XYZ file of C-alpha atoms in Angstrom:
530
model
C 120.789 -8.756 117.067
C 118.452 -11.556 116.011
C 120.132 -11.676 112.599
C 123.410 -12.653 114.296
C 122.005 -16.198 114.245
C 122.671 -16.277 110.499
C 125.699 -14.011 110.089
C 127.956 -13.756 113.158
C 130.833 -15.950 114.395
C 133.355 -18.243 112.739
C 130.716 -20.889 112.063
C 128.692 -18.449 109.952
C 131.395 -17.891 107.320
C 129.421 -20.053 104.819
C 126.318 -17.985 105.523
C 128.183 -14.723 104.935
C 129.564 -16.175 101.731
C 126.017 -16.719 100.490
C 125.117 -13.116 101.292
C 128.185 -11.974 99.357
C 127.048 -14.057 96.401
C 124.066 -11.664 96.222
C 126.277 -8.582 96.379
C 125.969 -7.694 100.057
C 129.079 -6.004 101.483
C 130.593 -6.624 104.905
C 129.156 -3.263 105.997
C 125.631 -4.256 104.910
C 125.964 -7.633 106.595
C 127.070 -5.992 109.843
C 124.003 -3.746 110.027
C 120.540 -4.716 111.369
C 118.788 -6.759 108.707
C 115.179 -5.766 108.025
C 112.870 -8.077 106.119
C 110.757 -6.119 103.637
C 107.632 -8.072 102.727
C 106.514 -6.914 99.283
C 103.095 -8.129 98.114
C 103.358 -6.458 94.692
C 101.847 -8.273 91.725
C 100.203 -7.560 88.382
C 96.706 -8.887 89.175
C 95.586 -6.505 91.963
C 95.115 -2.756 91.305
C 96.026 -2.074 94.924
C 99.345 -3.886 94.483
C 100.403 -2.975 90.954
C 102.476 -0.060 92.286
C 103.917 -1.653 95.427
C 107.384 -2.083 93.891
C 107.663 1.710 94.045
C 106.492 1.785 97.665
C 108.987 -0.980 98.437
C 111.889 0.996 96.988
C 110.871 3.952 99.164
C 110.719 1.750 102.264
C 114.164 0.342 101.493
C 115.518 3.862 101.035
C 114.166 4.780 104.467
C 115.763 1.737 106.069
C 119.153 2.581 104.532
C 118.810 6.225 105.620
C 118.388 5.031 109.189
C 121.329 2.611 109.090
C 119.698 -0.717 108.305
C 119.998 -3.277 105.517
C 116.682 -4.008 103.753
C 116.117 -7.522 102.422
C 113.036 -7.916 100.247
C 110.901 -11.018 99.846
C 107.420 -11.529 98.340
C 103.926 -12.446 99.490
C 100.989 -13.631 97.385
C 97.690 -11.813 97.030
C 94.200 -12.441 95.643
C 92.124 -9.675 94.061
C 88.677 -10.222 95.530
C 87.001 -8.185 92.792
C 88.493 -10.324 90.031
C 87.944 -13.550 92.012
C 84.292 -12.611 92.648
C 81.395 -14.711 91.392
C 83.280 -17.863 90.402
C 85.367 -20.689 91.871
C 88.258 -18.324 92.547
C 86.428 -16.774 95.505
C 86.651 -20.108 97.342
C 90.382 -19.436 97.639
C 90.241 -15.842 98.829
C 89.686 -16.221 102.572
C 91.976 -19.261 102.689
C 94.771 -17.135 101.210
C 94.914 -15.215 104.498
C 96.365 -18.251 106.247
C 98.756 -18.977 103.382
C 100.092 -15.413 103.624
C 100.476 -15.603 107.400
C 102.237 -18.957 107.177
C 104.575 -17.889 104.370
C 105.711 -14.715 106.158
C 106.247 -16.718 109.348
C 108.312 -19.267 107.401
C 110.489 -16.641 105.735
C 111.114 -14.638 108.907
C 111.917 -17.723 110.975
C 114.127 -19.449 108.415
C 115.963 -16.138 107.996
C 115.981 -14.434 111.413
C 115.537 -10.788 110.525
C 115.882 -8.125 113.191
C 112.657 -6.437 112.134
C 110.018 -6.425 109.411
C 108.257 -3.890 107.227
C 105.000 -5.266 105.834
C 104.013 -3.661 102.511
C 100.420 -4.523 101.879
C 97.118 -3.120 100.664
C 94.199 -5.407 99.912
C 91.639 -7.660 101.523
C 93.308 -10.823 102.877
C 96.870 -9.587 102.549
C 96.521 -7.036 105.378
C 95.082 -9.436 107.993
C 97.370 -12.260 106.862
C 100.440 -10.110 107.462
C 99.050 -8.797 110.764
C 98.545 -12.392 111.916
C 102.146 -13.199 110.998
C 103.387 -10.112 112.855
C 101.620 -11.210 116.027
C 103.026 -14.747 115.752
C 106.615 -13.637 115.151
C 106.529 -10.727 117.622
C 109.654 -8.981 116.379
C 109.727 -5.211 115.694
C 107.351 -4.651 112.767
C 105.672 -1.747 111.003
C 103.012 -1.705 108.264
C 102.747 0.546 105.235
C 99.868 0.156 102.790
C 99.866 1.146 99.137
C 96.965 3.508 99.788
C 93.475 3.850 98.345
C 92.467 4.417 94.737
C 90.877 7.723 93.780
C 87.178 7.624 92.977
C 86.276 7.676 89.305
C 84.046 10.243 87.635
C 81.035 9.417 85.472
C 78.492 11.997 84.301
C 79.841 14.412 86.869
C 79.435 12.044 89.819
C 81.940 10.093 91.907
C 81.852 6.357 91.126
C 83.795 3.262 92.147
C 83.971 -0.472 91.549
C 80.665 -1.104 93.333
C 78.939 1.268 90.916
C 79.994 -1.107 88.140
C 78.805 -4.212 89.994
C 75.438 -2.536 90.553
C 75.388 -1.442 86.909
C 75.023 -5.093 85.841
C 71.660 -5.257 87.590
C 70.657 -1.895 86.148
C 71.258 -3.156 82.613
C 69.166 -6.251 83.323
C 66.323 -4.103 84.706
C 66.475 -1.657 81.789
C 67.677 1.258 83.933
C 71.006 1.437 82.079
C 72.140 0.622 78.561
C 75.046 -1.594 77.603
C 76.840 1.481 76.288
C 76.398 3.368 79.557
C 77.769 0.389 81.474
C 80.800 0.333 79.164
C 81.423 4.023 79.901
C 81.121 3.303 83.625
C 83.439 0.308 83.339
C 86.055 2.563 81.700
C 85.879 5.323 84.314
C 85.072 3.757 87.707
C 88.595 2.633 88.618
C 90.905 5.422 87.390
C 94.236 4.077 88.605
C 96.239 2.135 91.160
C 95.253 1.690 94.793
C 92.812 -0.268 96.919
C 89.234 0.299 95.686
C 88.072 3.784 96.615
C 85.286 3.129 99.158
C 85.248 1.819 102.705
C 85.430 -1.725 101.429
C 87.461 -4.492 103.096
C 90.927 -3.397 101.930
C 90.564 0.177 103.133
C 88.737 -1.000 106.243
C 91.699 -3.169 107.200
C 94.248 -0.462 106.394
C 92.350 1.930 108.660
C 92.114 -0.813 111.311
C 95.901 -1.226 111.075
C 96.374 2.479 111.735
C 93.892 2.514 114.622
C 95.483 -0.612 116.096
C 98.765 1.284 116.207
C 100.639 -0.893 113.699
C 100.762 1.714 110.908
C 101.820 5.355 110.932
C 99.156 8.105 110.903
C 97.914 8.350 107.320
C 98.443 4.654 106.590
C 94.745 4.048 106.000
C 93.776 7.074 103.945
C 96.554 8.830 101.983
C 95.727 8.119 98.300
C 98.009 5.760 96.399
C 99.018 8.291 93.760
C 100.094 11.099 96.108
C 103.731 11.852 96.872
C 102.668 11.884 100.521
C 102.223 8.107 100.252
C 105.825 7.699 99.074
C 107.073 9.945 101.858
C 105.119 7.877 104.373
C 106.804 4.745 102.998
C 110.237 6.282 103.594
C 109.166 7.300 107.101
C 108.018 3.723 107.776
C 111.428 2.463 106.643
C 113.163 4.845 109.010
C 110.743 4.182 111.856
C 111.369 0.425 111.888
C 114.910 1.226 112.999
C 113.512 3.240 115.919
C 111.243 0.344 116.883
C 114.264 -1.962 116.768
C 116.312 0.433 118.902
C 113.522 0.674 121.506
C 112.651 -3.042 121.179
C 108.964 -2.272 120.601
C 107.228 -5.405 119.350
C 103.748 -6.030 117.876
C 102.349 -7.533 121.074
C 103.515 -4.456 123.002
C 101.281 -2.441 120.698
C 98.396 -4.797 119.891
C 96.973 -5.113 123.402
C 93.306 -5.645 124.260
C 92.908 -1.863 124.554
C 94.414 -1.408 121.100
C 92.011 -3.933 119.582
C 89.107 -2.126 121.245
C 90.387 1.105 119.677
C 90.425 -0.591 116.273
C 86.867 -1.887 116.703
C 85.603 1.515 117.862
C 87.154 3.174 114.815
C 85.650 0.388 112.678
C 82.192 1.277 114.023
C 82.696 5.025 113.620
C 83.721 4.661 109.968
C 81.172 1.981 109.045
C 83.778 -0.517 107.890
C 83.363 -3.857 106.130
C 81.639 -6.760 107.882
C 84.772 -8.752 107.005
C 86.503 -6.971 109.885
C 84.426 -9.173 112.195
C 86.287 -12.146 110.705
C 89.752 -10.609 110.555
C 90.149 -8.660 113.799
C 89.461 -11.697 116.057
C 91.852 -13.811 113.955
C 94.622 -11.231 114.415
C 93.866 -10.947 118.130
C 94.004 -14.740 118.465
C 97.571 -14.722 117.161
C 98.376 -12.116 119.824
C 96.918 -14.366 122.542
C 93.765 -12.244 122.934
C 90.190 -13.542 122.659
C 87.617 -11.300 120.980
C 84.049 -12.555 120.624
C 80.995 -11.123 118.887
C 79.748 -9.647 122.155
C 82.688 -7.221 122.203
C 81.785 -5.987 118.716
C 78.145 -5.634 119.743
C 78.997 -3.754 122.946
C 81.386 -1.336 121.232
C 78.896 -0.781 118.399
C 76.232 0.268 120.891
C 78.651 2.716 122.531
C 80.251 4.248 119.400
C 78.557 6.666 117.025
C 78.770 6.188 113.253
C 80.173 9.558 112.149
C 81.246 8.821 108.548
C 79.128 7.852 105.557
C 81.577 6.379 103.088
C 80.796 4.329 99.987
C 78.885 1.998 99.824
C 76.808 3.509 102.648
C 77.176 7.096 101.469
C 78.677 9.397 98.836
C 82.162 9.912 100.270
C 85.380 8.068 99.422
C 88.760 7.549 101.051
C 90.249 10.626 99.400
C 87.494 12.654 101.102
C 88.185 11.040 104.475
C 91.890 11.774 104.125
C 91.289 15.435 103.276
C 88.861 15.695 106.201
C 91.462 14.611 108.761
C 91.674 10.833 108.318
C 91.665 8.113 110.936
C 93.402 10.274 113.534
C 90.613 12.888 113.412
C 87.960 10.168 113.678
C 89.699 8.637 116.696
C 90.005 12.031 118.373
C 86.310 12.737 117.842
C 85.058 9.414 119.218
C 87.465 9.729 122.143
C 84.900 12.248 123.429
C 82.629 9.230 123.981
C 85.312 7.416 125.960
C 85.615 4.969 123.059
C 89.411 5.306 122.671
C 92.131 4.104 125.035
C 94.551 6.986 124.613
C 97.385 5.331 126.563
C 97.788 2.582 123.949
C 101.260 2.482 122.369
C 101.743 2.812 118.589
C 104.535 2.327 116.039
C 105.282 6.038 116.254
C 106.790 5.224 119.656
C 104.110 7.496 121.112
C 100.679 6.805 122.555
C 97.389 7.190 120.706
C 96.693 10.254 122.825
C 99.942 11.892 121.733
C 99.267 11.020 118.088
C 95.757 12.479 118.004
C 96.512 15.555 120.108
C 96.695 17.917 117.132
C 94.262 16.036 114.859
C 91.218 17.985 113.736
C 88.122 17.548 111.594
C 88.623 19.615 108.436
C 85.285 18.812 106.806
C 82.314 18.231 109.084
C 80.268 16.840 106.199
C 82.678 13.927 105.791
C 83.462 13.440 109.488
C 80.557 14.473 111.673
C 80.756 15.324 115.347
C 79.590 12.799 117.929
C 76.857 15.285 118.814
C 75.421 15.054 115.287
C 76.308 11.545 114.056
C 74.775 9.653 111.183
C 73.748 7.123 113.829
C 74.222 6.874 117.572
C 75.300 3.252 117.048
C 78.246 1.935 115.075
C 78.220 0.838 111.467
C 78.069 -2.909 112.201
C 75.391 -4.812 114.128
C 75.443 -8.360 115.496
C 72.108 -10.180 115.321
C 71.005 -13.366 117.039
C 67.829 -15.405 116.814
C 66.437 -18.828 116.048
C 67.921 -18.556 112.547
C 71.400 -17.626 113.791
C 71.768 -18.763 117.417
C 75.541 -18.213 117.258
C 75.158 -14.806 115.620
C 75.283 -13.082 112.249
C 76.463 -9.683 111.045
C 75.101 -6.770 109.035
C 76.525 -3.410 107.963
C 73.604 -1.485 109.427
C 74.972 1.864 108.268
C 74.364 0.740 104.655
C 70.780 -0.486 105.214
C 67.867 1.669 104.099
C 65.771 2.831 107.096
C 62.649 1.041 105.824
C 64.543 -2.268 105.720
C 65.893 -2.259 109.264
C 62.719 -3.980 110.445
C 61.530 -6.319 107.751
C 59.534 -9.487 107.170
C 59.217 -11.531 104.018
C 58.932 -14.960 102.471
C 62.096 -17.006 102.030
C 63.451 -17.682 98.561
C 65.946 -20.459 99.194
C 69.096 -21.204 97.183
C 71.906 -23.646 97.910
C 74.591 -21.689 96.063
C 75.496 -18.130 95.087
C 75.179 -18.931 91.384
C 71.558 -20.117 91.728
C 70.584 -16.967 93.604
C 72.414 -14.650 91.181
C 70.702 -16.201 88.167
C 67.301 -15.874 89.853
C 67.873 -12.201 90.714
C 69.038 -11.241 87.215
C 66.301 -13.440 85.747
C 63.601 -11.335 87.387
C 62.451 -14.151 89.657
C 62.897 -12.206 92.896
C 60.088 -9.843 93.867
C 59.641 -7.025 96.346
C 59.143 -8.441 99.847
C 61.190 -11.586 99.253
C 64.052 -12.628 101.538
C 66.804 -14.331 99.539
C 68.474 -17.111 101.540
C 71.829 -18.381 100.232
C 73.210 -21.314 102.189
C 75.971 -23.921 101.976
C 78.383 -21.044 101.269
C 80.014 -20.964 104.718
C 83.636 -21.856 105.576
C 82.913 -25.587 105.292
C 79.870 -25.573 103.038
C 81.349 -23.393 100.294
C 83.978 -24.355 101.031
C 85.796 -21.093 101.545
C 83.012 -18.695 102.669
C 82.687 -16.798 99.400
C 81.728 -13.136 99.264
C 78.246 -12.454 97.888
C 78.895 -9.126 96.155
C 77.450 -10.219 92.821
C 73.957 -11.082 94.156
C 73.804 -8.161 96.588
C 74.861 -5.714 93.876
C 72.344 -7.279 91.492
C 69.589 -6.649 94.056
C 70.613 -2.992 94.242
C 70.958 -2.675 90.481
C 67.523 -4.194 89.917
C 66.064 -1.547 92.234
C 65.146 -4.042 94.961
C 67.486 -2.973 97.772
C 64.668 -1.172 99.629
C 62.337 -4.166 99.447
C 64.440 -7.357 99.349
C 66.719 -8.696 102.092
C 69.422 -11.346 101.752
C 70.726 -13.783 104.357
C 73.656 -16.152 103.951
C 76.073 -18.332 105.877
C 78.651 -16.935 103.463
C 80.040 -13.423 103.727
C 79.956 -10.112 101.917
C 82.332 -7.734 100.235
C 82.909 -4.500 102.091
C 81.164 -2.967 99.076
C 77.868 -4.679 99.819
C 74.957 -2.467 100.823
C 71.326 -3.087 101.659
C 69.735 -5.509 104.134
C 72.445 -8.096 103.564
C 72.997 -10.297 106.598
C 75.945 -12.673 106.572
C 78.001 -15.105 108.622
C 74.760 -16.821 109.741
C 76.000 -19.303 112.329
C 76.033 -22.230 112.646
C 76.338 -22.623 108.898
C 74.118 -25.039 106.989
C 76.975 -27.518 106.492
C 77.263 -27.824 110.281
C 73.541 -28.425 110.762
C 72.612 -24.804 111.462
C 68.939 -23.756 111.335
C 69.507 -21.942 108.037
C 69.745 -25.393 106.464
C 66.140 -26.124 107.518
C 64.543 -23.074 105.919
C 62.071 -23.937 103.165
C 60.746 -21.903 100.270
C 57.959 -19.674 101.574
C 58.952 -19.704 105.242
C 58.532 -16.318 106.896
C 61.796 -14.579 107.827
C 61.762 -11.626 110.215
C 64.681 -9.217 110.597
C 64.869 -6.636 113.381
C 68.209 -4.843 113.183
C 67.512 -2.228 115.904
C 66.713 -4.998 118.382
C 69.507 -7.248 117.036
C 67.252 -10.209 116.179
C 66.376 -12.535 113.331
C 63.609 -15.100 113.272
C 62.240 -17.826 111.029
C 58.746 -19.328 111.140
C 57.130 -22.118 109.195
C 53.851 -23.980 109.181
C 55.128 -26.458 106.611
C 55.565 -30.137 107.353
C 59.068 -31.526 107.438
C 60.191 -35.106 107.744
C 62.872 -36.927 109.711
C 65.454 -34.774 111.471
C 63.991 -31.627 109.949
C 60.677 -32.340 111.664
C 62.479 -32.874 114.964
C 64.140 -29.492 114.530
C 60.921 -27.640 113.667
C 60.355 -26.642 117.267
C 63.713 -24.859 117.452
C 62.963 -23.028 114.207
C 59.543 -21.719 115.245
C 60.142 -21.184 118.972
C 60.151 -17.683 120.429
C 63.642 -16.304 121.092
């Protein structure tokens, strides 16, 4: 066993003595030692209950003959960090999480790991660590939050963000917003829509690193606790069979995850996280792979923010396994890929079925014949940009308007709420990329303000920053190269004409204005035909 490095032989008597100082018995020390990574804290709704999930995981490990050893991981709540300096730290926390898990599991050579996670950067950070360490590992999320109820309708966190704009536009009163604020997030779990947290938990399941149900079973259900115990028991099976993350997370498995991503209409943040996880597994994924799979995979779910359904609805309708089985009809799923169940994807989905065809449509009658995410390229983003096309109004998929240029999120947000943005404008937010931000902040506040002000069917937004999975509308992010690296977005001037053509995967900027110096030299590249 790997843990023998810290507990076996005469020379390890001091090490065993330290274990005994913590109350471990000789029997516990002799068993396989499983690191249990608990990201519980009291600042993230999706993590507030993870101590309970952790106890269930540890019970499962003991039931199967192992010794669980818990240690923590940090986490940032993107919703609470949104719209201020805190968001500069969110994406960077992914690397801190990956590094800290790697440090703990190398300094203390566990035989296997159970990653207990739930929200935005914590899931990919732990997946990155799992690929680096490549010891038997299984993931269990805390599960999604239930949708709230307000005036008889399902609501969620994004409803509240959009409510701010509605109050500013006079469409909602302060009192109505307070009622919404009180009801939108009814309890623990990752926010109820197909936002980044739930996107990544579903990706984890589709990748084969979480048990069936990992992405969709609601946080408050006993089924979630049972799944946690099963994950604890299953890590011992993975250890026995020596099944490691890189045995599971092959190129085919990543393609499965991307196909499921497209079918569900997941967060654009998956385009950042999935390649980063693959990189740690020694696999290169570029934007072309996302584009190709999107064109070949139907979008068969319409989950918030794109549509009215939430994760509890997806779970009741058959969950990720039913979605994967349905899109396998298109040849989009590699059914021979191995999973943490010890079985293949094909074996896992054999008995899966769609239980509600309104929530999960057939591939014959999809919401769209293409996937939920589109990759655009043009003279504004020669290295590509990304949009959640499933959440764009049909009239906005081909759009042209005059640029309204802002060099920070705050400037743009103030202008939107101040009534300075008009129908037909294209809001450009730059210097918010990885280097320019720094930190590549999410732009949920301005995009939600556009929706709340009733402008989502007439105003587009482009940024070298990124978006929350809760963003909807013609919001185009990750414009590359970013302004801080000399990208064309940094040359756009107020009043320039911006064209967006999502069906044909293009963006374009034109200007007749005079520029000086290097900007003048670059004018040709800005106005040239693609």
